[in-house]
Tab-separated table of N, CA and C in Angstrom:
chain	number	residue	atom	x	y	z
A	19	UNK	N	-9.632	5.818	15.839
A	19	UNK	CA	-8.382	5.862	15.104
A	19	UNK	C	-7.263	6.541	15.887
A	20	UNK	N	-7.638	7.465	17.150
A	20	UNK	CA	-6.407	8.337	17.117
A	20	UNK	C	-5.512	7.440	17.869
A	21	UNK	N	-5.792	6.096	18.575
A	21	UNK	CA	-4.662	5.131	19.292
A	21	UNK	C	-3.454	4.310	18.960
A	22	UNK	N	-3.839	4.316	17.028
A	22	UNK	CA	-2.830	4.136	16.074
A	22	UNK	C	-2.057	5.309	16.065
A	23	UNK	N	-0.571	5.123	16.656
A	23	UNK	CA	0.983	5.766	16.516
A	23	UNK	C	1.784	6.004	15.200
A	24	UNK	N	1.338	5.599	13.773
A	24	UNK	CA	1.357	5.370	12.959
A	24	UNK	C	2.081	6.329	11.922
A	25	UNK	N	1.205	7.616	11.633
A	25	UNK	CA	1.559	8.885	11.227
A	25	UNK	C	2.371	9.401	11.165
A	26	UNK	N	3.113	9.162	12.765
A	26	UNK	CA	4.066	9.974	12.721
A	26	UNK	C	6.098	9.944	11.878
A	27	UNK	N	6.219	10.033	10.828
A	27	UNK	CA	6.695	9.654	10.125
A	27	UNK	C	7.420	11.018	9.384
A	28	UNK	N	8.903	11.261	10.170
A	28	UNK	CA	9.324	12.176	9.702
A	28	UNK	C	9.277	12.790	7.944
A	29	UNK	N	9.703	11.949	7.001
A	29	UNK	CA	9.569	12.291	5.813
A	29	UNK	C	8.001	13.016	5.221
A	30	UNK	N	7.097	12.956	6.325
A	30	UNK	CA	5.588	13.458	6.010
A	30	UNK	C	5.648	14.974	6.088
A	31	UNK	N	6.513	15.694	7.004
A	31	UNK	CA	6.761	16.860	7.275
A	31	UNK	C	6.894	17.727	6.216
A	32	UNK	N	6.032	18.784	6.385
A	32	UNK	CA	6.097	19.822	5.395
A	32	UNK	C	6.348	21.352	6.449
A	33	UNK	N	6.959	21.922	5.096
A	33	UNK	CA	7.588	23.553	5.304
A	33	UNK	C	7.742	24.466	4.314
A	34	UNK	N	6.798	25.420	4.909
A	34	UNK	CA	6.945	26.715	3.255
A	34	UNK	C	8.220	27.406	3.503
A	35	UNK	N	8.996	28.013	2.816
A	35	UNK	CA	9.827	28.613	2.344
A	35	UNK	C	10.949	29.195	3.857
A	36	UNK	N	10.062	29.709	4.581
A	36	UNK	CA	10.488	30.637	5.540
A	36	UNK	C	11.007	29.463	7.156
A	37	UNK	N	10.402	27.889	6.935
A	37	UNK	CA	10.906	26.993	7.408
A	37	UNK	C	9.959	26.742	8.605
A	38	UNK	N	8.687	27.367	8.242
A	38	UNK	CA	7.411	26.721	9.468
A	38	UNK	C	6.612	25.557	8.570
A	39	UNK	N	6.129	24.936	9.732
A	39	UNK	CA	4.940	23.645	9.463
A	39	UNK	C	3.995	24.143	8.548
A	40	UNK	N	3.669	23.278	7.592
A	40	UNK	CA	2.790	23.014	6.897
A	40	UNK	C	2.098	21.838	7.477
A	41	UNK	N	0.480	22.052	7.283
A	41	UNK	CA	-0.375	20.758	7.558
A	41	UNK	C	0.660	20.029	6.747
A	42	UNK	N	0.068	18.591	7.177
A	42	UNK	CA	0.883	16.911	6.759
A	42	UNK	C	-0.520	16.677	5.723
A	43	UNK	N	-1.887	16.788	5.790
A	43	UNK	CA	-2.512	16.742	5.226
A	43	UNK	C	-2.350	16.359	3.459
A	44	UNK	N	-2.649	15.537	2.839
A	44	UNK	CA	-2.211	16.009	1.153
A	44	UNK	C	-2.955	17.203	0.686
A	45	UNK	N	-1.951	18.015	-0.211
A	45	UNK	CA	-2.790	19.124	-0.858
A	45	UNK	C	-3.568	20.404	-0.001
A	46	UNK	N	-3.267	20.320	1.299
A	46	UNK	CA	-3.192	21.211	1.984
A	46	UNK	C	-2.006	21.836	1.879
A	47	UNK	N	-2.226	23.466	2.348
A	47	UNK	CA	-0.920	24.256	2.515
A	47	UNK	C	-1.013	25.194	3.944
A	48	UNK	N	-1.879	25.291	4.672
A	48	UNK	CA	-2.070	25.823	5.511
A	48	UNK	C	-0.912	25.354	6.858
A	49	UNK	N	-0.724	26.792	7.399
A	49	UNK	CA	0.387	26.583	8.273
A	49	UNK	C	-0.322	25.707	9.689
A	50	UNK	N	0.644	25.035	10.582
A	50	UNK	CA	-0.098	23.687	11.439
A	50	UNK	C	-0.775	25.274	12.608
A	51	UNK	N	-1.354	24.477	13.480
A	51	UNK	CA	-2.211	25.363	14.106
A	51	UNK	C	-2.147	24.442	15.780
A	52	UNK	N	-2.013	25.044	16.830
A	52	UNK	CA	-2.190	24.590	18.091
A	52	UNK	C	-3.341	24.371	18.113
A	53	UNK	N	-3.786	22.643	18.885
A	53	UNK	CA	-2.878	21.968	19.307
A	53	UNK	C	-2.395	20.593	18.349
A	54	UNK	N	-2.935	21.182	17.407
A	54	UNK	CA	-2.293	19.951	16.147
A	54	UNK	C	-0.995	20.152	16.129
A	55	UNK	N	-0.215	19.314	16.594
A	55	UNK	CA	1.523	19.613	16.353
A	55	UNK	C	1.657	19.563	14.820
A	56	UNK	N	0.950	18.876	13.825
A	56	UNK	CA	1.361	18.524	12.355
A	56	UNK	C	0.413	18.726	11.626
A	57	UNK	N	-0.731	19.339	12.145
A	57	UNK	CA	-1.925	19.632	11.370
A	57	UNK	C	-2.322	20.807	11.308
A	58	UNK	N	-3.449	21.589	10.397
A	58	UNK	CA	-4.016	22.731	10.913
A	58	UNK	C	-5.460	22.917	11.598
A	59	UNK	N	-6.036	21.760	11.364
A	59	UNK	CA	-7.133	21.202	11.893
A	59	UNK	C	-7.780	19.887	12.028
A	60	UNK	N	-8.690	19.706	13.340
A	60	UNK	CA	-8.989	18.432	13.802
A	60	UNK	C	-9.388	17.234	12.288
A	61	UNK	N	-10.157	18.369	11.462
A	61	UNK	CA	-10.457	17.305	10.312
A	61	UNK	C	-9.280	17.219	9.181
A	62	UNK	N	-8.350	18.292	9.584
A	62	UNK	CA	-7.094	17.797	8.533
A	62	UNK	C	-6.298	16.207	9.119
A	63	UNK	N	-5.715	16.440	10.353
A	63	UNK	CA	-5.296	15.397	11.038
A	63	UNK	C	-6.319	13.962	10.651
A	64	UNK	N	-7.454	14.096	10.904
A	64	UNK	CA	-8.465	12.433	10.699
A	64	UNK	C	-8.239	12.343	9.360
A	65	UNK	N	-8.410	13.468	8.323
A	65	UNK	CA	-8.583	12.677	7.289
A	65	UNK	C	-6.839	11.952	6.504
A	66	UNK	N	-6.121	12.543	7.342
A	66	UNK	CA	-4.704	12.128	7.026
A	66	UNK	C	-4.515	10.988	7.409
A	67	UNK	N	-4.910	10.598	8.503
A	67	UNK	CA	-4.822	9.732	9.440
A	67	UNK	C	-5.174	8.373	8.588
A	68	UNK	N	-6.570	8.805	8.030
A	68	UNK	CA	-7.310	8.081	7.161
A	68	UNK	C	-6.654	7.738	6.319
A	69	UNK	N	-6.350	8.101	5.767
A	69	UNK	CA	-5.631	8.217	4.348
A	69	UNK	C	-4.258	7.137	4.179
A	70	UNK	N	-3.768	7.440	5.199
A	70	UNK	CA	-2.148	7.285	5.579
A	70	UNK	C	-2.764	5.339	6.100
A	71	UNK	N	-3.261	5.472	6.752
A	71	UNK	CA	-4.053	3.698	7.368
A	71	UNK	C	-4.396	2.717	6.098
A	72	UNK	N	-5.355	3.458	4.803
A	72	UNK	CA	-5.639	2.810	3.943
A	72	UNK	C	-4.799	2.336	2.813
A	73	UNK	N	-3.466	3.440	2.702
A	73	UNK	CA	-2.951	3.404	1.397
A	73	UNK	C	-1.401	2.918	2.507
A	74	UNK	N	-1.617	2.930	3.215
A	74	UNK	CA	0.788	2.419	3.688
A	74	UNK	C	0.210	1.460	4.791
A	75	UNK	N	-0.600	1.157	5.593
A	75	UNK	CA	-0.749	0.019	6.413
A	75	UNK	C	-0.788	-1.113	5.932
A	76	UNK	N	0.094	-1.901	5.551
A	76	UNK	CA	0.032	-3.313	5.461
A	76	UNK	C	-0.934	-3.864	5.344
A	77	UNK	N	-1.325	-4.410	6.979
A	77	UNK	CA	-2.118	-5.154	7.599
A	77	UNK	C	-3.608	-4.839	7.136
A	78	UNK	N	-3.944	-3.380	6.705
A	78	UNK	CA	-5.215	-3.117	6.775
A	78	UNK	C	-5.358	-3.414	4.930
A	79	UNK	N	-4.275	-2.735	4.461
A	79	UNK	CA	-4.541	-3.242	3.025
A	79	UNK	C	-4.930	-4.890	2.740
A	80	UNK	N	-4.090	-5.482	2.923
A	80	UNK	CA	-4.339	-6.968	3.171
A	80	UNK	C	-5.311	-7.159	3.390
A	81	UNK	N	-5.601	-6.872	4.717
A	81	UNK	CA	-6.934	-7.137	4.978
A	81	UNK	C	-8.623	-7.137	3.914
A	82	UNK	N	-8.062	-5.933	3.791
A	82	UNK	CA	-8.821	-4.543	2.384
A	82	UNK	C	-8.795	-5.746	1.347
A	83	UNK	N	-7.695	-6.492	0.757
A	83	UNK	CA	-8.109	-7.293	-0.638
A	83	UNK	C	-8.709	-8.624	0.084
A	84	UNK	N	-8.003	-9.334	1.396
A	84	UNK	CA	-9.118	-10.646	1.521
A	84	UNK	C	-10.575	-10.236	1.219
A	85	UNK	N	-11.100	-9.423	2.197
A	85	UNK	CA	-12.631	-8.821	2.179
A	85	UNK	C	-13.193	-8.781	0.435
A	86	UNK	N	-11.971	-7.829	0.140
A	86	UNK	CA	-12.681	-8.289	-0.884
A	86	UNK	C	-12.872	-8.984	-2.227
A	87	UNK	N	-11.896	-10.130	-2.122
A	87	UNK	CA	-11.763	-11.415	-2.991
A	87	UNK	C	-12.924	-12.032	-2.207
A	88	UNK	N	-13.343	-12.177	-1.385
A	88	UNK	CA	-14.217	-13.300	-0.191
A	88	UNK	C	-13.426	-14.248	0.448
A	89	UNK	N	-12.174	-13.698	0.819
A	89	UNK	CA	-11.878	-15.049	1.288
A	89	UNK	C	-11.287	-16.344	0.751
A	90	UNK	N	-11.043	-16.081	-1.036
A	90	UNK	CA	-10.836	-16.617	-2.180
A	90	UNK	C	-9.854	-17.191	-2.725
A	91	UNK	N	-9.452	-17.793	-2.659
A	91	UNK	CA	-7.956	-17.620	-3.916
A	91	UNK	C	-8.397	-17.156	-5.389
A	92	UNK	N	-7.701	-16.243	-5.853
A	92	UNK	CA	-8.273	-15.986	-7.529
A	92	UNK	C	-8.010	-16.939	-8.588
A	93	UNK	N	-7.153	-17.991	-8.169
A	93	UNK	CA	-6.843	-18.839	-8.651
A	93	UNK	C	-7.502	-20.351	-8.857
A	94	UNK	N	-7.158	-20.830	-7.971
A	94	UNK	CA	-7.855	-22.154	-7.718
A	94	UNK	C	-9.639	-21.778	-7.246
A	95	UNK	N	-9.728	-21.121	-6.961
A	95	UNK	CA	-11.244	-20.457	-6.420
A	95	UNK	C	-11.583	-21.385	-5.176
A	96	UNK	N	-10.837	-21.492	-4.113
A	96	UNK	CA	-10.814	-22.268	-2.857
A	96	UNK	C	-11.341	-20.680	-2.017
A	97	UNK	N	-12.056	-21.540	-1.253
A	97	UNK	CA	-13.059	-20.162	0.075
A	97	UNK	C	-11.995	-21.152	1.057
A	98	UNK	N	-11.150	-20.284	2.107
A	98	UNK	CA	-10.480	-20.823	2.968
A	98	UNK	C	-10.555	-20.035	4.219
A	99	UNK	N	-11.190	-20.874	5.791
A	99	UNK	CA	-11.552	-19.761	6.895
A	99	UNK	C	-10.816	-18.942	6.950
A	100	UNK	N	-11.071	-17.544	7.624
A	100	UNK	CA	-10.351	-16.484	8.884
A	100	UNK	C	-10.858	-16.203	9.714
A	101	UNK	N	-10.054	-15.084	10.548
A	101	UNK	CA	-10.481	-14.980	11.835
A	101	UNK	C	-9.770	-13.301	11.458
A	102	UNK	N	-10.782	-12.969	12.552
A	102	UNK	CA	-10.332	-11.322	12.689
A	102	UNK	C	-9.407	-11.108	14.109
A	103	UNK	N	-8.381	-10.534	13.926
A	103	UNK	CA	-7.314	-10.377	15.171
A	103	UNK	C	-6.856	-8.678	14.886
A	104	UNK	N	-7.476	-7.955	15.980
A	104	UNK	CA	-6.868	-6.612	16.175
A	104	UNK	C	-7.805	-6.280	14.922
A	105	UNK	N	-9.252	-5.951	14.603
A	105	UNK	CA	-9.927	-5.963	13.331
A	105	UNK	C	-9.044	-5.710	11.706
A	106	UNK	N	-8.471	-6.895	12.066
A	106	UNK	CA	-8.032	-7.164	10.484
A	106	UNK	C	-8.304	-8.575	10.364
A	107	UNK	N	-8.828	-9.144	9.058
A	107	UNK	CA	-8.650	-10.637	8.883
A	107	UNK	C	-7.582	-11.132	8.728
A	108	UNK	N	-7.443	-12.458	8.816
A	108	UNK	CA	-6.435	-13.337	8.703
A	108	UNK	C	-6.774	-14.564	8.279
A	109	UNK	N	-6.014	-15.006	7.807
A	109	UNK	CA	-6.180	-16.559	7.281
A	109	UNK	C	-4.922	-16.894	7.305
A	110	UNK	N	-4.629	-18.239	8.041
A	110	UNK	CA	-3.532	-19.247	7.223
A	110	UNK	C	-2.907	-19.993	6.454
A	111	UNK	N	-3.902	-19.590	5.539
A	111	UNK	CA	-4.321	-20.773	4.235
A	111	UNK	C	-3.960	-19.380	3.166
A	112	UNK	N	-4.024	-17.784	3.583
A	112	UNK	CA	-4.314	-17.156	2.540
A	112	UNK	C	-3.131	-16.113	2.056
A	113	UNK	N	-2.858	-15.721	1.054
A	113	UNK	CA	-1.432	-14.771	1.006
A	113	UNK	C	-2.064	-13.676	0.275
A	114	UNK	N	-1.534	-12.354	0.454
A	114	UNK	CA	-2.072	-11.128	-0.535
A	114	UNK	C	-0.662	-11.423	-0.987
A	115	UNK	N	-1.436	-11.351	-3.191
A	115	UNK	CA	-0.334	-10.804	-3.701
A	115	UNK	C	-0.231	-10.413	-5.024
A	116	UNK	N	0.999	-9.933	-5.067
A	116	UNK	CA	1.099	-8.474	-5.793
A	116	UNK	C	1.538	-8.643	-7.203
A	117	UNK	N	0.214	-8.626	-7.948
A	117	UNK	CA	0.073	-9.280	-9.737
A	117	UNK	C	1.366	-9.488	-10.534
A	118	UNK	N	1.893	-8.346	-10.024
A	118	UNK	CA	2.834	-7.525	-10.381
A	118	UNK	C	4.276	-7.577	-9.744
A	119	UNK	N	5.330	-8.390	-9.647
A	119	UNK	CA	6.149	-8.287	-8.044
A	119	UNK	C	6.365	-7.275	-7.699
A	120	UNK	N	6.776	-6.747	-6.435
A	120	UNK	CA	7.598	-5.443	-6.200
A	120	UNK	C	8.777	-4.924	-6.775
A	121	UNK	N	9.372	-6.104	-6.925
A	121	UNK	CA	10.676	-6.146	-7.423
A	121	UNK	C	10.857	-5.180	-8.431
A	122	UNK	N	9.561	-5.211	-9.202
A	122	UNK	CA	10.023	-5.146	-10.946
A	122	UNK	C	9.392	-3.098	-10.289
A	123	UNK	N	9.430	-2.949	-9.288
A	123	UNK	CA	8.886	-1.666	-9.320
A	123	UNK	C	9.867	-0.879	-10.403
A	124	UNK	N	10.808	-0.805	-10.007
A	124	UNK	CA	12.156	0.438	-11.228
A	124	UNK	C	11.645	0.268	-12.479
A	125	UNK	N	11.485	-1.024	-13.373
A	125	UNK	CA	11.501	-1.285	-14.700
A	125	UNK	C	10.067	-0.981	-14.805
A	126	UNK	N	9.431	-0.502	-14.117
A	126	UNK	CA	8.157	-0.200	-14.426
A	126	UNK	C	8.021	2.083	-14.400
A	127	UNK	N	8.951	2.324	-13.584
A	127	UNK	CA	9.512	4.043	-14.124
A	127	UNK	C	9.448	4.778	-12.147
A	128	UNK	N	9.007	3.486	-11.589
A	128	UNK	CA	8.668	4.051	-10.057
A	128	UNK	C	10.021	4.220	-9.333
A	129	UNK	N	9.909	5.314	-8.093
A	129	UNK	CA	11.298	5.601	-8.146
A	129	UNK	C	10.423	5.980	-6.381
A	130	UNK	N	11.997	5.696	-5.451
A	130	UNK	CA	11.945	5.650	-3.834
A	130	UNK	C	12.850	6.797	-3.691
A	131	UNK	N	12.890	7.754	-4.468
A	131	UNK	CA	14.276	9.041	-4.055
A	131	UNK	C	13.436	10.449	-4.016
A	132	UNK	N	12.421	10.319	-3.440
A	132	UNK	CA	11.278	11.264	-2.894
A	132	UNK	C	10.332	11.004	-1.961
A	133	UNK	N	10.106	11.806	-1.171
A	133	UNK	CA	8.489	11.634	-0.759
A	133	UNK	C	7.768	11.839	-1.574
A	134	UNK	N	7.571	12.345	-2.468
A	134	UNK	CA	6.732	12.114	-3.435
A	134	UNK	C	6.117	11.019	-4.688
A	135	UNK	N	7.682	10.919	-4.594
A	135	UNK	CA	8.049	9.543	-5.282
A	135	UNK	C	7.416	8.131	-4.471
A	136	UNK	N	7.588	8.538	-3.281
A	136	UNK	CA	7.693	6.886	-2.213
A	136	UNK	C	6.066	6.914	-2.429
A	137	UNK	N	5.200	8.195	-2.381
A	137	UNK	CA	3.458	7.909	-2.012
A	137	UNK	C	2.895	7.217	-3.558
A	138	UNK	N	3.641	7.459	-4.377
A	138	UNK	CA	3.274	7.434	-5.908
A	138	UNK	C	3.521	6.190	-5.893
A	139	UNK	N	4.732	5.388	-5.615
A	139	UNK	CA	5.202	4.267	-5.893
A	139	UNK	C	4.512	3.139	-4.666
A	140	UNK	N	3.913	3.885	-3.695
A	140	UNK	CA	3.176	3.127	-3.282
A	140	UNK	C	1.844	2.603	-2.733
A	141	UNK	N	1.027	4.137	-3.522
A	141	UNK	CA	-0.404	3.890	-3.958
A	141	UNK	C	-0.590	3.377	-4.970
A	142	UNK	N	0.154	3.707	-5.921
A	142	UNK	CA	0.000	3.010	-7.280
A	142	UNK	C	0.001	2.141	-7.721
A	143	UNK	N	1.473	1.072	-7.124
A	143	UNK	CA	2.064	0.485	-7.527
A	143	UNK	C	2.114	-0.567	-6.191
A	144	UNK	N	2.870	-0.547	-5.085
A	144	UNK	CA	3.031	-1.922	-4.342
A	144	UNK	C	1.781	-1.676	-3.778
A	145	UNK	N	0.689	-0.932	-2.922
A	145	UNK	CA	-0.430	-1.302	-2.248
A	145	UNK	C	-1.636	-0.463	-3.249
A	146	UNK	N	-0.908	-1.006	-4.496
A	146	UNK	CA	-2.685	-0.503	-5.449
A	146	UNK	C	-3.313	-1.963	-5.173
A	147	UNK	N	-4.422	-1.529	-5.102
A	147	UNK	CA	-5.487	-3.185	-4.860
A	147	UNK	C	-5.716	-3.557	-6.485
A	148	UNK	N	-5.495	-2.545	-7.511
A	148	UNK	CA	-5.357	-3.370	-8.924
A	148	UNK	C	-4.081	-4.457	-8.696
A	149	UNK	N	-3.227	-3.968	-8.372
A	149	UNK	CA	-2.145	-4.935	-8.541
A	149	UNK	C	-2.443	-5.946	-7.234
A	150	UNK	N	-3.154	-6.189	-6.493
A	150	UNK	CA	-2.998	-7.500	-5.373
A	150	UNK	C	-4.107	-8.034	-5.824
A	151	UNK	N	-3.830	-9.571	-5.353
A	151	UNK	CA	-5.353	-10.460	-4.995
A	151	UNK	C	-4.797	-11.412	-4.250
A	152	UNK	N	-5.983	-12.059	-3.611
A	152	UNK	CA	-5.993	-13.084	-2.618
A	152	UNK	C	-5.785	-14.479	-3.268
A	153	UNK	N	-4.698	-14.778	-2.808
A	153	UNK	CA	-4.205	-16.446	-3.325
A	153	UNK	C	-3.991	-17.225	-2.398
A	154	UNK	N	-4.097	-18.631	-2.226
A	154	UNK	CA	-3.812	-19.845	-1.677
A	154	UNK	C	-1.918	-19.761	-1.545
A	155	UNK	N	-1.801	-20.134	-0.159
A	155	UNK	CA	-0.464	-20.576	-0.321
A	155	UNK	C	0.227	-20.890	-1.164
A	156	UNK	N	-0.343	-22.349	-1.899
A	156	UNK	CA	-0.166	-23.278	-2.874
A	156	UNK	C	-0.089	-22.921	-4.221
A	157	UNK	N	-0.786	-21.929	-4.566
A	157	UNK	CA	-0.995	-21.290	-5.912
A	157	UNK	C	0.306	-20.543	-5.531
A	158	UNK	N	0.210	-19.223	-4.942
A	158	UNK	CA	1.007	-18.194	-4.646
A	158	UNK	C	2.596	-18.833	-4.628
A	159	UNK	N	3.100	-19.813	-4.406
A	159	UNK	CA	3.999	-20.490	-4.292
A	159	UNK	C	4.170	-21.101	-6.043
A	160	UNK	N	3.222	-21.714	-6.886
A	160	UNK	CA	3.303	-21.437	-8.606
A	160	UNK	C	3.292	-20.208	-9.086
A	161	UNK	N	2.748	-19.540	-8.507
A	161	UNK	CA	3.077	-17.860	-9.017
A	161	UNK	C	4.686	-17.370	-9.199
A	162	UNK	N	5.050	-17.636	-7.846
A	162	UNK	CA	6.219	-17.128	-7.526
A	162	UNK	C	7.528	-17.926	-8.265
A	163	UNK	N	6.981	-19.433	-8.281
A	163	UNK	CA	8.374	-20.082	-8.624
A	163	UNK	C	8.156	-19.475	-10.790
A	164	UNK	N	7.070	-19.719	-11.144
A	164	UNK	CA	6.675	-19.001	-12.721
A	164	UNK	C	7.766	-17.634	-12.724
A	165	UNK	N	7.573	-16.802	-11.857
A	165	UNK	CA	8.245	-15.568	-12.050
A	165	UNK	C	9.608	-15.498	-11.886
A	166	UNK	N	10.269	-16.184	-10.771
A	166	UNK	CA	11.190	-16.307	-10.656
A	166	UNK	C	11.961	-17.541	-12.029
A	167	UNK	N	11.322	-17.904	-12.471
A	167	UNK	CA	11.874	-18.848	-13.385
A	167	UNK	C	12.362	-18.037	-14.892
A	168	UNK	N	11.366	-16.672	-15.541
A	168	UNK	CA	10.971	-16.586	-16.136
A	168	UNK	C	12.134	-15.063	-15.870
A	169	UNK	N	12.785	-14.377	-17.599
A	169	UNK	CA	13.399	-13.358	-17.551
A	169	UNK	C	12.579	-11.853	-16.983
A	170	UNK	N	12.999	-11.298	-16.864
A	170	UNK	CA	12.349	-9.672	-16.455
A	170	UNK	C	11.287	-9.474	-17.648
A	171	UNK	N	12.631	-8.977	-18.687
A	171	UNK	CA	11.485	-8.852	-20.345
A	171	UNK	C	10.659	-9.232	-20.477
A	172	UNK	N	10.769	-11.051	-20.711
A	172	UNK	CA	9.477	-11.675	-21.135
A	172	UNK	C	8.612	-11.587	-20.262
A	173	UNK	N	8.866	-11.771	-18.949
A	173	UNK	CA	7.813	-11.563	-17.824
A	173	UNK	C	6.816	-10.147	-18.179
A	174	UNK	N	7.504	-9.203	-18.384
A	174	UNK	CA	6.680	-7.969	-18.072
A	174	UNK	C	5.932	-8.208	-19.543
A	175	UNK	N	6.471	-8.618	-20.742
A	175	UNK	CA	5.683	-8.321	-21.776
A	175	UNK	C	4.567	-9.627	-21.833
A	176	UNK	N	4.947	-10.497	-21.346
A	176	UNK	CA	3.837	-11.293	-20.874
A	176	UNK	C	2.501	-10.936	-20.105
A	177	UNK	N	2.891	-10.046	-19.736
A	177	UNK	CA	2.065	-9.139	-18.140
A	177	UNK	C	1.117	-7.743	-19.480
A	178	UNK	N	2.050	-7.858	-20.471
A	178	UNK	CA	1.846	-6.842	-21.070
A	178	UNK	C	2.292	-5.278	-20.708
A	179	UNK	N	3.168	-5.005	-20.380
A	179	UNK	CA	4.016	-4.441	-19.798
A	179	UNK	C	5.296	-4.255	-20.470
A	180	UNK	N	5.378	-3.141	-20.363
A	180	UNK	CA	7.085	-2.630	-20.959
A	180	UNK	C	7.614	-1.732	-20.155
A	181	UNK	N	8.987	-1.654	-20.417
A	181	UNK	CA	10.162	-0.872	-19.411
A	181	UNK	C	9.420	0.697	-19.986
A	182	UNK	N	9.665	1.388	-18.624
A	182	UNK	CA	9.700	3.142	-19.001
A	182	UNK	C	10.969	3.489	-19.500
C-alpha cells in the first residue's frame, strides 16, 4: 500500500489547540511522531491508509461492488466479462451505481461545508455500498433517464425517502 500517493490531502490535517499535528488517523488524538510526518505511528498511518483506499477511492470502491454483485447487473441479471487492470476490475459492459443519485445528496440533510461533513457524506451516502450496485450499461441508462424524468419529491418518496 505505501506506493499509493493518495492520503495526502490537506483538509485531513489535524491540530490541538496550541497548533501542532495531530495523528490523521480517525479518532486518534495523539500528537504526530518522527518519522511519520502525519501520523503517530507505523500502525496509525496503515490503518488510515486503509481506511482512506476503501471508503474515498473510486476505483477500489467500484471495484468493491462489481466483486460483489458477481459481475451482475441487479437488474436484468446479465453476468458480463472483466478484466483486472492495476488490481481493480473492470468491465465494459458494467457501470457502478448509486441507488440513490448523488445529486439528491442536500435533500437527503448531507452537507460538503466540513471535513467532517465531506467523510459523513461520503461514507454514508455517495460511496456507501448500500446505496451502489452493479448495472448493465443498458439498464443504468433506464435508471437514469426514470430519474431524470421524474420530480425530486416523488422520486425520493418513491425511494421512500423524505427531505431532512
Amino acid at each position: 500500500m505505501a506506493s499509493r500517493n493518495i492520503v495526502y490531502i490537506r483538509e485531513f490535517d489535524k491540530f490541538d489547540s496550541m497548533g501542532n499535528s495531530i495523528c490523521r488517523n480517525t479518532g486518534c488524538q495523539n500528537l504526530v511522531k518522527y518519522p511519520f510526518r502525519k501520523y503517530c505511528s507505523k500502525g496509525c498511518s496503515k490503518q488510515f491508509e486503509k481506511w482512506y483506499y476503501h471508503n474515498f477511492y473510486w476505483e477500489r470502491v467500484r471495484s468493491d461492488i462489481f466483486k460483489r454483485d458477481n459481475y451482475t447487473c441487479q437488474i436484468c441479471r446479465k453476468k458480463y466479462p472483466y478484466t483486472y487492470r492495476k488490481k481493480f476490475a473492470r468491465s465494459k459492459r458494467l457501470e457502478c451505481d448509486h441507488i440513490i443519485p448523488r445529486s439528491l445528496y442536500k435533500e437527503l440533510g448531507f452537507r460538503f461545508d466540513s471535513l467532517d461533513n465531506k467523510i459523513k457524506t461520503i461514507t454514508e451516502f455517495l460511496h456507501s455500498h448500500d446505496n451502489l450496485r452493479t448495472l448493465c450499461k443498458e439498464c443504468h441508462k433506464g435508471v437514469t433517464k426514470e430519474y431524470l424524468q421524474c420530480p425530486t419529491d416523488l422520486y425520493l418518496k418513491n425511494k421512500n425517502l423524505t427531505h431532512v
